[in-house]
Coordinates of C-alpha atoms in Angstrom, one line a residue:
M1 CA 0.0 -0.4 0.2
T2 CA 3.2 2.5 1.0
P3 CA 4.4 2.4 -2.8
L4 CA 0.6 3.6 -3.9
I5 CA 0.7 6.0 -2.1
F6 CA 4.0 7.8 -2.9
I7 CA 3.1 7.6 -6.2
F8 CA -0.4 9.0 -5.7
Q9 CA 0.8 11.8 -4.6
L10 CA 3.1 12.5 -6.7
L11 CA 0.6 12.2 -9.7
I12 CA -1.1 15.1 -8.0
A13 CA 1.6 17.3 -7.6
V14 CA 1.4 17.2 -3.8
P15 CA 5.2 18.7 -3.0
V16 CA 7.5 16.2 -3.0
A17 CA 9.0 16.9 0.7
I18 CA 5.5 16.6 1.9
V19 CA 5.4 12.9 -0.8
L20 CA 8.5 12.0 1.6
A21 CA 7.5 12.9 5.2
L22 CA 3.6 11.2 4.2
T23 CA 4.6 8.3 3.2
S24 CA 7.0 7.7 6.0
V25 CA 4.1 8.4 8.5
W26 CA 1.7 6.2 6.2
Y27 CA 4.8 3.6 6.6
I28 CA 6.0 3.3 10.7
W29 CA 1.9 3.3 10.7
E30 CA 0.8 0.6 8.6
S31 CA 3.6 -1.5 10.4
G32 CA 2.3 -1.0 13.6
N33 CA 5.5 -0.2 14.6
T34 CA 4.7 2.5 16.5
V35 CA 7.3 3.7 18.6
L36 CA 9.5 4.5 15.2
Y37 CA 7.0 7.8 15.9
A38 CA 8.9 8.6 18.7
S39 CA 12.1 9.0 16.9
F40 CA 10.2 10.2 13.8
A41 CA 11.2 14.3 14.1
Q42 CA 14.6 13.3 15.7
K43 CA 15.4 11.8 12.3
M44 CA 14.4 14.6 10.6
F45 CA 16.7 17.1 12.5
S46 CA 19.8 14.5 12.4
G47 CA 18.8 15.4 8.2
I48 CA 20.1 18.8 8.4
E49 CA 22.4 18.4 10.8
N50 CA 25.3 18.8 8.8
Y51 CA 27.7 21.9 8.5
G52 CA 28.2 21.5 4.5
L53 CA 23.9 22.1 4.1
L54 CA 25.2 25.8 4.9
A55 CA 26.4 26.2 2.1
I56 CA 23.0 26.4 0.1
P57 CA 21.3 29.5 0.9
L58 CA 25.1 31.3 0.9
F59 CA 25.3 29.8 -2.7
M60 CA 22.0 31.2 -3.1
L61 CA 22.9 34.5 -1.7
T62 CA 26.2 34.8 -4.1
G63 CA 23.9 34.8 -6.8
E64 CA 21.3 37.0 -5.8
L65 CA 24.2 40.2 -4.6
M66 CA 25.6 39.4 -8.1
N67 CA 22.7 39.8 -10.1
E68 CA 21.9 43.1 -8.3
G69 CA 25.1 43.9 -8.2
G70 CA 25.7 44.9 -11.5
M71 CA 28.3 41.6 -12.9
T72 CA 27.0 40.1 -14.9
R73 CA 26.2 42.0 -17.9
R74 CA 30.6 42.6 -17.4
L75 CA 31.4 38.8 -17.3
I76 CA 29.6 39.4 -20.8
N77 CA 31.1 41.7 -22.5
A78 CA 35.0 40.2 -20.7
A79 CA 34.0 36.2 -22.9
R80 CA 33.6 38.5 -26.0
V81 CA 37.2 39.9 -25.5
F82 CA 38.0 35.4 -25.8
V83 CA 35.7 34.8 -29.1
G84 CA 33.5 37.9 -30.0
G85 CA 34.7 37.8 -33.0
F86 CA 34.4 34.1 -34.7
R87 CA 31.8 33.4 -36.8
G88 CA 29.0 33.1 -34.2
G89 CA 31.2 34.9 -31.8
L90 CA 27.5 35.7 -29.5
A91 CA 26.7 32.6 -29.2
Y92 CA 29.8 31.6 -28.6
I93 CA 29.7 35.1 -26.0
N94 CA 26.3 33.2 -24.2
L95 CA 28.3 29.2 -24.2
L96 CA 31.9 31.5 -22.0
A97 CA 29.3 33.8 -20.1
N98 CA 27.1 30.6 -19.3
M99 CA 30.4 28.9 -18.2
F100 CA 31.6 31.9 -15.4
M101 CA 28.1 32.6 -14.3
A102 CA 28.0 28.5 -13.7
A103 CA 31.4 29.0 -11.5
I104 CA 28.8 31.9 -9.7
I105 CA 25.6 30.8 -9.3
G106 CA 25.3 26.7 -8.6
S107 CA 22.2 26.8 -10.0
A108 CA 20.7 25.8 -13.2
T109 CA 17.3 27.5 -12.9
A110 CA 18.5 30.6 -11.8
Q111 CA 21.7 30.5 -14.2
I112 CA 19.3 30.2 -17.9
A113 CA 16.4 33.2 -16.3
V114 CA 19.5 35.7 -16.0
M115 CA 20.9 34.4 -19.2
S116 CA 17.7 34.4 -21.0
R117 CA 17.0 37.9 -20.4
A118 CA 20.6 39.6 -21.2
M119 CA 21.4 37.1 -24.1
V120 CA 18.8 36.7 -25.7
P121 CA 17.2 39.9 -26.6
E122 CA 21.5 40.5 -28.1
M123 CA 21.6 38.0 -29.6
E124 CA 17.9 38.3 -32.1
K125 CA 19.7 41.8 -32.6
E126 CA 21.8 40.5 -34.7
G127 CA 20.7 38.7 -36.9
Y128 CA 20.4 35.0 -35.0
D129 CA 17.2 33.0 -34.6
K130 CA 15.4 34.1 -31.4
G131 CA 14.4 30.4 -31.0
F132 CA 18.4 28.9 -31.8
A133 CA 19.5 32.2 -28.9
A134 CA 16.6 30.9 -26.2
A135 CA 18.0 27.2 -26.5
T136 CA 21.8 28.3 -26.5
T137 CA 20.7 30.1 -23.2
A138 CA 19.1 27.1 -21.9
A139 CA 21.8 24.1 -22.6
G140 CA 24.8 27.0 -21.1
G141 CA 21.4 26.6 -17.9
L142 CA 22.9 22.4 -18.0
L143 CA 27.0 23.8 -17.3
A144 CA 25.5 25.4 -13.5
P145 CA 24.9 21.4 -11.4
V146 CA 29.0 20.5 -13.1
I147 CA 31.4 23.0 -13.0
P148 CA 31.7 23.6 -9.6
P149 CA 29.9 25.3 -7.0
S150 CA 26.7 23.1 -8.2
M151 CA 24.2 23.0 -4.8
M152 CA 23.1 19.7 -6.6
F153 CA 26.4 18.7 -5.7
V154 CA 26.3 19.8 -2.3
I155 CA 22.8 18.2 -1.4
Y156 CA 24.7 14.9 -2.9
G157 CA 27.8 15.2 -1.6
V158 CA 26.0 15.6 2.0
L159 CA 23.9 12.0 1.6
A160 CA 26.3 10.2 0.1
Q161 CA 28.9 11.5 3.7
I162 CA 31.8 12.5 1.1
P163 CA 33.3 15.7 0.6
I164 CA 31.6 19.0 -0.9
G165 CA 34.9 20.3 -2.0
D166 CA 36.5 16.9 -3.7
M167 CA 33.2 16.0 -5.2
F168 CA 33.3 20.1 -7.3
L169 CA 37.0 19.0 -8.0
A170 CA 35.4 16.2 -9.7
G171 CA 32.9 18.4 -11.7
I172 CA 36.1 20.3 -13.9
L173 CA 36.8 18.5 -16.4
P174 CA 32.5 17.0 -16.4
G175 CA 32.5 20.4 -17.0
L176 CA 35.1 21.4 -19.0
L177 CA 33.9 18.4 -22.1
L178 CA 30.5 19.5 -21.5
S179 CA 31.5 23.6 -23.4
V180 CA 33.4 21.5 -25.6
A181 CA 30.7 19.9 -26.7
F182 CA 28.2 22.2 -27.3
A183 CA 30.5 24.7 -28.4
G184 CA 31.4 22.2 -31.1
V185 CA 27.8 21.9 -31.5
I186 CA 27.7 25.7 -32.2
A187 CA 29.9 25.5 -34.8
L188 CA 28.2 23.0 -36.7
V189 CA 25.1 24.9 -36.3
G190 CA 27.0 28.1 -37.3
F191 CA 28.3 26.2 -40.8
R192 CA 25.3 24.8 -41.4
K193 CA 22.9 27.9 -40.6
G194 CA 25.7 31.4 -42.2
F195 CA 25.8 33.1 -39.0
P196 CA 26.4 36.2 -38.9
K197 CA 30.7 37.1 -38.5
G198 CA 31.3 38.5 -34.7
R199 CA 33.3 41.4 -34.3
W200 CA 36.6 41.9 -32.0
Y201 CA 37.1 44.6 -29.8
N202 CA 40.4 46.9 -30.3
S203 CA 43.1 46.9 -27.4
P204 CA 41.4 50.0 -26.0
E205 CA 37.8 48.4 -25.3
A206 CA 39.7 44.2 -24.7
V207 CA 41.4 46.6 -22.0
S208 CA 38.5 48.0 -20.8
A209 CA 36.0 45.1 -21.0
L210 CA 38.6 42.8 -18.8
L211 CA 39.8 45.9 -16.1
Q212 CA 35.6 46.9 -15.4
C213 CA 35.2 42.5 -14.7
L214 CA 38.6 41.8 -12.8
P215 CA 36.2 42.4 -9.5
A216 CA 33.7 40.2 -10.3
M217 CA 35.7 37.6 -11.2
L218 CA 37.3 37.6 -7.7
I219 CA 34.1 35.4 -6.8
P220 CA 34.7 31.9 -8.3
I221 CA 38.3 32.6 -7.4
A222 CA 36.9 32.5 -3.6
I223 CA 34.7 29.5 -4.4
I224 CA 36.8 27.4 -6.0
G225 CA 40.5 28.4 -4.9
G226 CA 39.1 28.0 -1.8
V227 CA 38.9 25.1 -2.4
L228 CA 41.0 23.7 -5.0
F229 CA 44.2 25.1 -2.6
G230 CA 43.0 24.0 1.0
I231 CA 42.2 27.1 1.8
A232 CA 38.7 26.8 2.9
T233 CA 35.4 24.7 2.8
P234 CA 33.0 25.2 0.2
T235 CA 31.0 27.1 3.0
E236 CA 33.5 29.0 4.3
S237 CA 33.7 29.5 0.5
A238 CA 30.3 30.7 -0.6
A239 CA 30.3 33.2 2.6
V240 CA 33.2 34.8 1.2
A241 CA 32.1 34.8 -2.3
S242 CA 28.8 36.8 -1.0
L243 CA 30.7 39.3 1.1
I244 CA 32.4 40.1 -2.5
A245 CA 29.7 39.9 -4.4
F246 CA 28.3 42.8 -1.3
V247 CA 31.1 45.4 -1.7
I248 CA 31.5 44.5 -5.2
G249 CA 28.3 46.0 -6.2
W250 CA 28.2 49.0 -3.5
L251 CA 31.0 50.0 -3.1
V252 CA 32.8 49.3 -6.8
Y253 CA 30.3 48.5 -9.4
G254 CA 28.5 51.4 -7.0
E255 CA 24.9 49.4 -8.5
F256 CA 23.7 47.7 -5.4
K257 CA 21.7 49.4 -2.9
P258 CA 22.0 48.7 0.3
G259 CA 17.9 49.0 0.7
A260 CA 18.0 45.4 -1.3
L261 CA 19.4 43.4 1.3
F262 CA 15.7 42.8 3.2
G263 CA 14.4 41.0 -0.7
I264 CA 17.6 39.6 -1.1
F265 CA 17.6 38.2 2.4
K266 CA 13.5 36.6 2.1
R267 CA 14.0 35.0 -1.5
T268 CA 17.4 33.0 0.0
A269 CA 15.6 32.1 3.0
V270 CA 12.4 31.3 1.3
N271 CA 14.4 28.8 -1.3
A272 CA 16.4 27.8 0.8
S273 CA 14.0 26.3 3.3
M274 CA 12.0 24.5 0.7
I275 CA 16.0 22.8 -0.2
V276 CA 16.4 21.9 2.8
F277 CA 12.8 20.9 5.1
M278 CA 12.8 18.2 1.3
I279 CA 16.2 17.3 2.8
A280 CA 15.6 16.4 6.3
A281 CA 12.2 14.2 4.9
A282 CA 14.4 12.7 2.9
N283 CA 16.1 11.2 5.6
V284 CA 13.1 10.3 7.2
F285 CA 12.7 8.5 3.9
G286 CA 16.1 6.9 3.6
W287 CA 14.4 5.3 6.5
V288 CA 12.0 3.5 5.1
I289 CA 14.1 2.5 2.2
I290 CA 17.0 0.9 4.6
Y291 CA 14.0 -1.1 7.4
E292 CA 12.8 -2.0 4.2
A293 CA 15.8 -3.4 2.8
L294 CA 14.6 -1.5 -1.5
P295 CA 18.5 -1.5 -2.0
Q296 CA 19.8 -4.8 -1.4
K297 CA 16.3 -6.6 -3.4
L298 CA 17.2 -3.4 -5.9
A299 CA 20.0 -4.8 -6.1
A300 CA 19.3 -8.6 -6.1
L301 CA 17.1 -7.3 -9.5
I302 CA 20.3 -5.2 -11.0
T303 CA 22.5 -7.6 -10.3
S304 CA 21.0 -10.6 -12.6
V305 CA 20.7 -8.7 -15.8
T306 CA 24.6 -7.5 -16.2
S307 CA 27.0 -7.1 -13.9
D308 CA 29.0 -4.6 -15.9
P309 CA 29.4 -1.3 -14.4
F310 CA 29.2 0.2 -17.9
L311 CA 25.8 -1.1 -18.9
F312 CA 25.1 -0.6 -15.3
L313 CA 25.2 3.0 -15.7
L314 CA 24.0 3.1 -18.7
I315 CA 20.2 1.0 -17.3
V316 CA 21.0 4.3 -14.7
N317 CA 21.1 7.3 -17.2
V318 CA 17.5 5.5 -18.3
I319 CA 15.8 6.1 -15.0
L320 CA 17.1 9.0 -14.3
L321 CA 16.7 10.4 -17.6
V322 CA 12.9 9.6 -17.2
V323 CA 13.0 10.3 -13.2
G324 CA 14.3 13.6 -14.5
M325 CA 11.3 14.5 -17.1
L326 CA 8.8 14.0 -14.0
I327 CA 10.2 15.4 -10.9
D328 CA 12.6 18.1 -10.2
G329 CA 16.7 17.6 -10.2
I330 CA 17.2 18.5 -7.0
A331 CA 14.0 16.4 -5.2
A332 CA 15.0 13.4 -7.9
I333 CA 18.7 13.7 -5.9
I334 CA 17.5 13.1 -2.9
L335 CA 14.5 11.1 -3.3
I336 CA 17.4 8.6 -5.4
T337 CA 20.6 9.3 -3.8
P338 CA 19.6 6.7 -0.6
I339 CA 18.3 3.5 -3.3
L340 CA 20.8 3.5 -5.6
L341 CA 24.6 4.8 -4.2
P342 CA 24.5 1.9 -2.3
I343 CA 24.0 -0.4 -5.3
A344 CA 26.5 1.7 -7.6
M345 CA 29.2 1.3 -4.8
T346 CA 29.5 -1.8 -3.3
N347 CA 27.9 -4.4 -6.5
Y348 CA 29.6 -2.1 -8.9
D349 CA 32.3 -0.9 -7.3
I350 CA 31.5 3.2 -8.5
S351 CA 33.0 5.5 -7.5
P352 CA 30.4 7.9 -5.5
Y353 CA 32.2 10.5 -6.8
Q354 CA 31.3 9.6 -10.5
F355 CA 27.8 8.3 -10.4
G356 CA 27.3 12.2 -8.7
V357 CA 28.7 13.8 -11.4
V358 CA 26.7 11.2 -14.0
M359 CA 23.5 11.2 -12.0
S360 CA 23.2 15.5 -11.7
L361 CA 23.7 16.0 -14.8
N362 CA 21.1 13.3 -16.8
L363 CA 18.1 14.8 -13.6
V364 CA 19.0 18.3 -15.0
L365 CA 18.1 17.3 -18.5
G366 CA 15.0 16.8 -16.7
L367 CA 14.6 20.8 -16.6
L368 CA 14.7 21.2 -20.7
T369 CA 12.2 18.1 -21.2
P370 CA 8.9 18.1 -21.0
P371 CA 5.9 17.5 -19.2
V372 CA 7.7 19.9 -16.1
G373 CA 10.5 21.2 -18.3
V374 CA 11.1 24.5 -15.7
G375 CA 14.1 25.4 -17.2
L376 CA 12.1 25.0 -20.6
Y377 CA 9.3 27.0 -19.2
I378 CA 11.4 29.9 -18.0
A379 CA 13.3 30.6 -21.1
S380 CA 10.2 30.5 -22.9
T381 CA 8.9 33.5 -20.3
M382 CA 12.2 35.3 -20.8
S383 CA 12.8 34.6 -23.5
G384 CA 9.2 35.2 -25.5
V385 CA 9.8 31.9 -27.7
S386 CA 6.9 29.4 -27.4
P387 CA 8.7 26.3 -25.5
G388 CA 8.6 24.0 -28.9
G389 CA 10.1 26.7 -31.1
I390 CA 13.0 26.6 -28.3
L391 CA 12.6 22.7 -28.0
R392 CA 13.6 22.3 -31.5
A393 CA 17.0 23.9 -31.8
L394 CA 17.7 22.9 -28.5
W395 CA 18.2 18.5 -29.9
P396 CA 21.3 18.7 -30.2
F397 CA 22.8 20.2 -27.4
L398 CA 20.7 17.1 -25.5
I399 CA 22.3 14.8 -28.1
A400 CA 25.4 16.1 -27.4
V401 CA 25.2 16.5 -23.3
G402 CA 23.2 12.4 -24.3
L403 CA 27.5 11.8 -25.4
V404 CA 29.0 13.3 -22.3
L405 CA 26.8 11.2 -20.1
I406 CA 28.5 7.8 -22.1
L407 CA 31.8 9.1 -22.1
L408 CA 32.1 9.9 -18.3
S409 CA 30.0 6.7 -18.1
R410 CA 32.7 5.1 -20.0
F411 CA 36.3 6.8 -18.5
A412 CA 35.1 7.2 -14.3
W413 CA 38.8 9.0 -14.7
L414 CA 36.8 12.5 -15.9
S415 CA 35.9 12.4 -12.9
T416 CA 38.2 11.5 -10.4
A417 CA 41.4 12.2 -12.0
L418 CA 41.5 15.6 -10.2
I419 CA 40.9 14.4 -6.9
G420 CA 43.5 13.4 -4.4

């Protein structure tokens, strides 16, 4: 009966956090083990009693402060210096700016919203198809869950009980690989459609754009450099980055008004609390899963099909693709990690870092695929292009993601090479 209650709640669009909590309560009641009720609240609290989770609101705060402080425009101008003169230069600028933003925001939905507002009108003005402009921007948002910092990596690291800093390192090579794949798509589409030729900045313009961007670049340097060199934990790096974003936006660029802080803190608190509550509810749900020995039962089923780790990951990719189409990526990673990770590690000796990267990238694809497709609808709203119009231009990028996922599933070193 418990699985039916779980599925029914999902089908009627009950929030995932409530689904997890109510399903756990129903299971305890159905099992008759009322002693479990006494430790229900304690189990929920223990799920969020983790220092690493502080990084979530801090990364959200950094993104909010950066948006208010006028840093996005300066990052785009800096991207023009490096790729602006190529044929299809503005599409490459879009991609490179998305890479910069991914190293700051860490949230795909926030990145798609910000970049759609900034880039689609510019690309349309220079003669690009509006659907392709929106599709390029939406695809660039997929870099956010892979290039550190990533909120999905923070949540996965907490659930998998592995160092979040190492998880960030695991995402660097896959993020660069995905960026190269997207650049290849832009080059092929540009060759076929004859994209307009861009304009290189002259020396004074290039120097000015880079100098204007330098203060903003302190933010990804603080986040990634702090973790990479062991100077700070991801949480400490996020706190430093939010302070830098505030100081630069207010005192250096002069575009941030301290009066906006209350609204920013409120938005950050509301958005972060939803994620944290999901994690708390998932801890109780994971307790039920372990009590029912679900991973062991599922492991027996999958190992009867294949003993090859690569084939196992391909099967998991198909499962995750379907799940990601129906459930938000963060909710899905909270739900699925306790079930599939023990199987991957115990039965197939797969690195938790490799598994986390594959899972995060795959699940975030759901942002751009119906029927849920939150990122698709955000891009549509911000750009004025219909979801169907974006999808028609998006399919080459989705194929590129699929190929990258196969490579990440086949070659573990792409995820583990930078981890000491």
